Short mmCIF file of C-alpha atoms in Angstrom, two decimals:
data_model
loop_
_atom_site.label_atom_id
_atom_site.label_comp_id
_atom_site.label_asym_id
_atom_site.label_seq_id
_atom_site.Cartn_x
_atom_site.Cartn_y
_atom_site.Cartn_z
CA MET J 1 49.28 28.04 -88.42
CA ASN J 2 46.05 26.09 -87.75
CA HIS J 3 45.74 25.82 -91.64
CA CYS J 4 49.25 24.76 -91.83
CA LEU J 5 48.55 22.17 -89.21
CA ARG J 6 45.53 20.92 -90.87
CA SER J 7 47.12 20.64 -94.32
CA THR J 8 50.14 18.62 -93.00
CA PHE J 9 47.71 16.46 -91.20
CA LEU J 10 45.63 15.84 -94.30
CA VAL J 11 48.72 15.10 -96.43
CA MET J 12 49.91 12.59 -93.87
CA LEU J 13 46.56 10.83 -93.74
CA PHE J 14 46.37 10.71 -97.60
CA SER J 15 49.96 9.59 -97.73
CA ALA J 16 48.88 6.90 -95.01
CA LEU J 17 46.17 5.71 -97.43
CA PHE J 18 48.33 5.58 -100.34
CA LEU J 19 51.09 3.88 -98.29
CA ALA J 20 48.47 1.32 -97.15
CA ALA J 21 47.39 0.60 -100.59
CA CYS J 22 50.93 0.00 -101.72
CA SER J 23 52.17 -2.17 -98.71
CA GLY J 24 48.90 -4.19 -99.16
CA GLY J 25 50.12 -4.99 -102.55
CA ASP J 26 53.76 -5.65 -101.41
CA ASP J 27 52.50 -8.08 -99.03
CA VAL J 28 50.62 -9.98 -101.45
CA ALA J 29 53.47 -9.96 -103.82
CA GLN J 30 55.92 -11.37 -101.22
CA GLU J 31 53.56 -14.05 -100.09
CA THR J 32 53.00 -15.20 -103.60
CA GLY J 33 56.83 -14.71 -104.74
CA THR J 34 57.72 -18.37 -104.26
CA GLN J 35 54.85 -19.73 -106.32
CA THR J 36 54.08 -18.79 -109.80
CA ALA J 37 53.43 -15.39 -111.04
CA ALA J 38 50.68 -13.61 -108.88
CA PRO J 39 47.58 -12.87 -110.75
CA GLN J 40 47.17 -9.20 -110.93
CA GLU J 41 43.53 -9.17 -109.89
CA VAL J 42 44.59 -10.81 -106.58
CA GLU J 43 46.84 -8.24 -105.64
CA SER J 44 44.60 -5.29 -106.75
CA ALA J 45 41.71 -6.89 -104.51
CA GLU J 46 43.91 -7.43 -101.57
CA ALA J 47 44.82 -3.63 -101.92
CA GLN J 48 41.27 -2.50 -102.43
CA ALA J 49 40.01 -4.54 -99.22
CA ARG J 50 42.67 -2.86 -97.22
CA VAL J 51 41.67 0.67 -98.29
CA GLN J 52 38.10 -0.11 -97.81
CA VAL J 53 38.76 -1.04 -94.18
CA ILE J 54 40.63 1.94 -93.57
CA ARG J 55 38.40 4.46 -95.17
CA ASP J 56 34.97 4.22 -93.53
CA ARG J 57 32.67 6.97 -93.93
CA ALA J 58 34.08 10.10 -92.38
CA SER J 59 36.64 8.00 -90.52
CA LEU J 60 40.14 6.23 -91.18
CA GLY J 61 41.49 3.56 -89.18
CA ASP J 62 40.61 0.60 -86.95
CA PRO J 63 37.10 1.24 -85.60
CA ASN J 64 38.41 -0.53 -82.37
CA ALA J 65 41.29 1.89 -82.06
CA PRO J 66 41.96 2.89 -78.52
CA VAL J 67 42.67 6.61 -79.51
CA VAL J 68 40.16 8.70 -81.58
CA ILE J 69 41.32 11.77 -83.37
CA GLN J 70 38.58 14.13 -84.05
CA GLU J 71 38.72 16.96 -86.41
CA TYR J 72 36.12 19.58 -86.55
CA SER J 73 36.12 21.68 -89.81
CA ASP J 74 34.54 23.52 -92.39
CA PHE J 75 35.04 22.59 -96.17
CA LEU J 76 35.26 26.44 -96.99
CA MET Y 1 50.94 9.85 -87.79
CA GLU Y 2 50.12 7.22 -90.44
CA GLU Y 3 51.97 4.67 -88.33
CA LEU Y 4 49.61 5.47 -85.49
CA ILE Y 5 46.58 4.78 -87.68
CA HIS Y 6 48.08 1.77 -89.41
CA SER Y 7 49.09 0.10 -86.36
CA GLY Y 8 45.51 0.34 -84.94
CA ILE Y 9 46.36 2.89 -82.28
CA ALA Y 10 44.46 5.49 -83.56
CA ARG Y 11 41.21 6.33 -85.55
CA TYR Y 12 40.67 9.61 -87.24
CA GLU Y 13 37.28 11.12 -87.60
CA TYR Y 14 36.07 14.24 -89.50
CA ARG Y 15 33.18 15.99 -87.86
CA HIS Y 16 31.27 18.84 -89.91
CA PHE Y 17 31.59 22.32 -87.87
CA ILE Y 18 29.82 24.98 -90.15
CA ILE Y 19 31.25 28.45 -89.66
CA PHE Y 20 31.09 29.90 -93.17
CA GLY Y 21 27.12 29.68 -93.53
CA SER Y 22 24.78 28.23 -95.97
CA ALA Y 23 27.43 27.03 -98.84
CA SER Y 24 29.42 25.20 -96.07
CA GLN Y 25 26.28 23.57 -94.72
CA PHE Y 26 25.29 22.61 -98.29
CA ALA Y 27 28.62 21.08 -98.87
CA ALA Y 28 28.32 19.15 -95.57
CA MET Y 29 24.99 17.75 -96.54
CA ALA Y 30 26.07 16.92 -100.03
CA THR Y 31 29.12 14.92 -98.68
CA GLU Y 32 26.73 12.95 -96.39
CA CYS Y 33 24.41 12.41 -99.40
CA ALA Y 34 27.64 11.09 -101.23
CA GLY Y 35 28.37 8.90 -98.27
CA ASP Y 36 24.93 7.20 -98.44
CA GLN Y 37 26.38 5.82 -101.83
CA GLY Y 38 30.00 5.09 -100.33
CA ALA Y 39 31.60 8.23 -101.79
CA TRP Y 40 32.10 10.32 -98.63
CA TRP Y 41 35.79 10.66 -98.96
CA GLU Y 42 35.85 11.30 -102.71
CA PHE Y 43 33.36 14.51 -101.93
CA HIS Y 44 35.51 15.38 -98.86
CA ASP Y 45 38.59 15.38 -101.12
CA ALA Y 46 36.85 17.22 -103.86
CA TYR Y 47 35.60 20.03 -101.42
CA LEU Y 48 38.93 20.55 -99.83
CA LEU Y 49 40.61 20.83 -103.25
CA ASP Y 50 37.52 22.94 -104.74
CA ALA Y 51 39.52 26.62 -104.76
CA GLN Y 52 36.80 28.16 -106.98
CA ALA Y 53 33.92 26.60 -104.92
CA ARG Y 54 32.14 25.36 -107.72
CA SER Y 55 30.79 22.30 -105.99
CA PHE Y 56 29.29 24.32 -103.42
CA THR Y 57 26.33 24.93 -105.56
CA ARG Y 58 23.45 22.54 -106.43
CA ALA Y 59 24.62 22.26 -109.99
CA GLY Y 60 28.32 21.72 -109.13
CA ALA Y 61 27.63 18.98 -106.55
CA ILE Y 62 25.45 17.19 -108.94
CA ASP Y 63 28.19 17.35 -111.55
CA LEU Y 64 30.45 16.03 -108.75
CA ALA Y 65 28.03 13.19 -108.22
CA ARG Y 66 27.94 12.40 -111.85
CA ASP Y 67 31.65 12.60 -112.07
CA ASN Y 68 32.00 9.88 -109.18
CA GLY Y 69 29.46 7.53 -110.67
CA LEU Y 70 26.60 8.20 -108.27
CA ASP Y 71 23.10 7.60 -108.76
CA VAL Y 72 22.43 11.22 -109.64
CA ALA Y 73 18.45 11.30 -109.17
CA ARG Y 74 19.08 9.69 -105.71
CA PHE Y 75 21.66 12.08 -104.80
CA THR Y 76 19.66 15.20 -106.05
CA GLN Y 77 16.74 13.65 -104.04
CA CYS Y 78 19.07 13.72 -100.94
CA ILE Y 79 20.30 17.31 -101.23
CA ASP Y 80 17.01 18.63 -102.16
CA ASN Y 81 15.21 17.14 -99.38
CA GLU Y 82 18.10 18.06 -96.93
CA GLU Y 83 18.06 14.63 -95.62
CA HIS Y 84 21.16 15.20 -93.55
CA ARG Y 85 20.60 18.46 -92.32
CA ASP Y 86 19.52 17.55 -88.80
CA ARG Y 87 22.35 15.32 -88.13
CA ILE Y 88 24.68 18.03 -89.26
CA LEU Y 89 23.04 20.46 -87.01
CA GLU Y 90 23.07 18.03 -84.08
CA MET Y 91 26.87 17.57 -84.59
CA GLN Y 92 27.39 21.47 -84.66
CA ARG Y 93 25.23 21.59 -81.28
CA HIS Y 94 27.47 18.86 -79.85
CA ALA Y 95 30.73 20.62 -80.90
CA ARG Y 96 29.52 23.82 -79.46
CA SER Y 97 28.63 21.94 -76.13
CA VAL Y 98 32.15 20.59 -75.88
CA GLY Y 99 33.57 24.06 -76.46
CA ILE Y 100 34.51 24.05 -80.24
CA SER Y 101 34.53 27.53 -81.64
CA GLY Y 102 36.63 27.47 -84.83
CA THR Y 103 38.09 25.35 -87.17
CA PRO Y 104 40.21 23.27 -87.60
CA THR Y 105 39.94 21.97 -84.12
CA PHE Y 106 41.30 18.67 -83.10
CA ARG Y 107 40.34 16.48 -80.04
CA ILE Y 108 42.00 13.31 -78.93
CA ASN Y 109 39.56 11.04 -77.01
CA GLY Y 110 37.61 13.80 -76.35
CA GLN Y 111 40.11 16.18 -74.88
CA PRO Y 112 41.43 19.18 -76.68
CA ALA Y 113 44.55 18.50 -78.73
CA ALA Y 114 48.00 19.99 -78.75
CA ARG Y 115 48.33 22.89 -81.31
CA SER Y 116 51.39 21.26 -83.13
CA LEU Y 117 51.46 17.99 -85.04
CA SER Y 118 54.54 16.64 -82.93
CA GLY Y 119 52.27 17.42 -79.78
CA ILE Y 120 49.38 15.53 -81.32
CA ILE Y 121 51.39 12.52 -81.98
CA GLU Y 122 52.78 12.65 -78.50
CA GLN Y 123 49.28 13.03 -77.03
CA VAL Y 124 48.10 10.04 -79.09
CA ARG Y 125 50.76 7.85 -77.74
CA ALA Y 126 50.06 8.69 -74.20
CA ALA Y 127 46.51 8.24 -74.69
CA ALA Y 128 47.04 4.80 -76.01
CA GLU Y 129 49.29 4.05 -73.15
CA ALA Y 130 46.69 5.19 -70.71
CA VAL Y 131 44.24 3.09 -72.39
CA GLU Y 132 46.54 -0.09 -72.28
CA ASN Y 133 47.39 0.55 -68.66
CA GLN Y 134 43.65 0.72 -67.82
CA GLU Y 135 43.13 -2.50 -69.47
CA GLY Y 136 46.08 -4.14 -68.00
CA SER Y 137 45.11 -3.17 -64.32
#
């Protein structure tokens, strides 16, 4: 049960990261949609910046978030 | 859950809690050494997926460092000198002091978490509301 919960939680977290990268790219595409074609590197840099903000060392999310979810775990 | 994190309501933190002995402790230290070079999550993900536990050895961890483009000499020095050992053991002592005895264990704002995912989500929302109410009063 605990391992299922852990796996589900991690899958959701990593899905979140993936979605963050994708949605960051979408935002850039929408913002630049009325202009000339958006340079690929701008979109890529925006997405990368978003991921870096979220994936700090051993933590995910806003450092100022009011709620902290801590997982105590062992890799084995 | 991702909505809670992306909306800025919640942050997730991983804490090492060693229960499987020296190999686990080594993996935790290697991950922290990788973190010194910005690859904490790459090692975290690799260790969770390493069903054969290859990277739980010195040679395996060095291979992982090389695969992730780390400065291998710096990484090797870090693991050989056990540079993060004390910090991990302190994390362990603190966890035991707040009642952690097994893994995985989740806590929300320092309080024991519900045992189901839906319960955790509900608990996070309630904790966020409590903080919001405190700030509003």
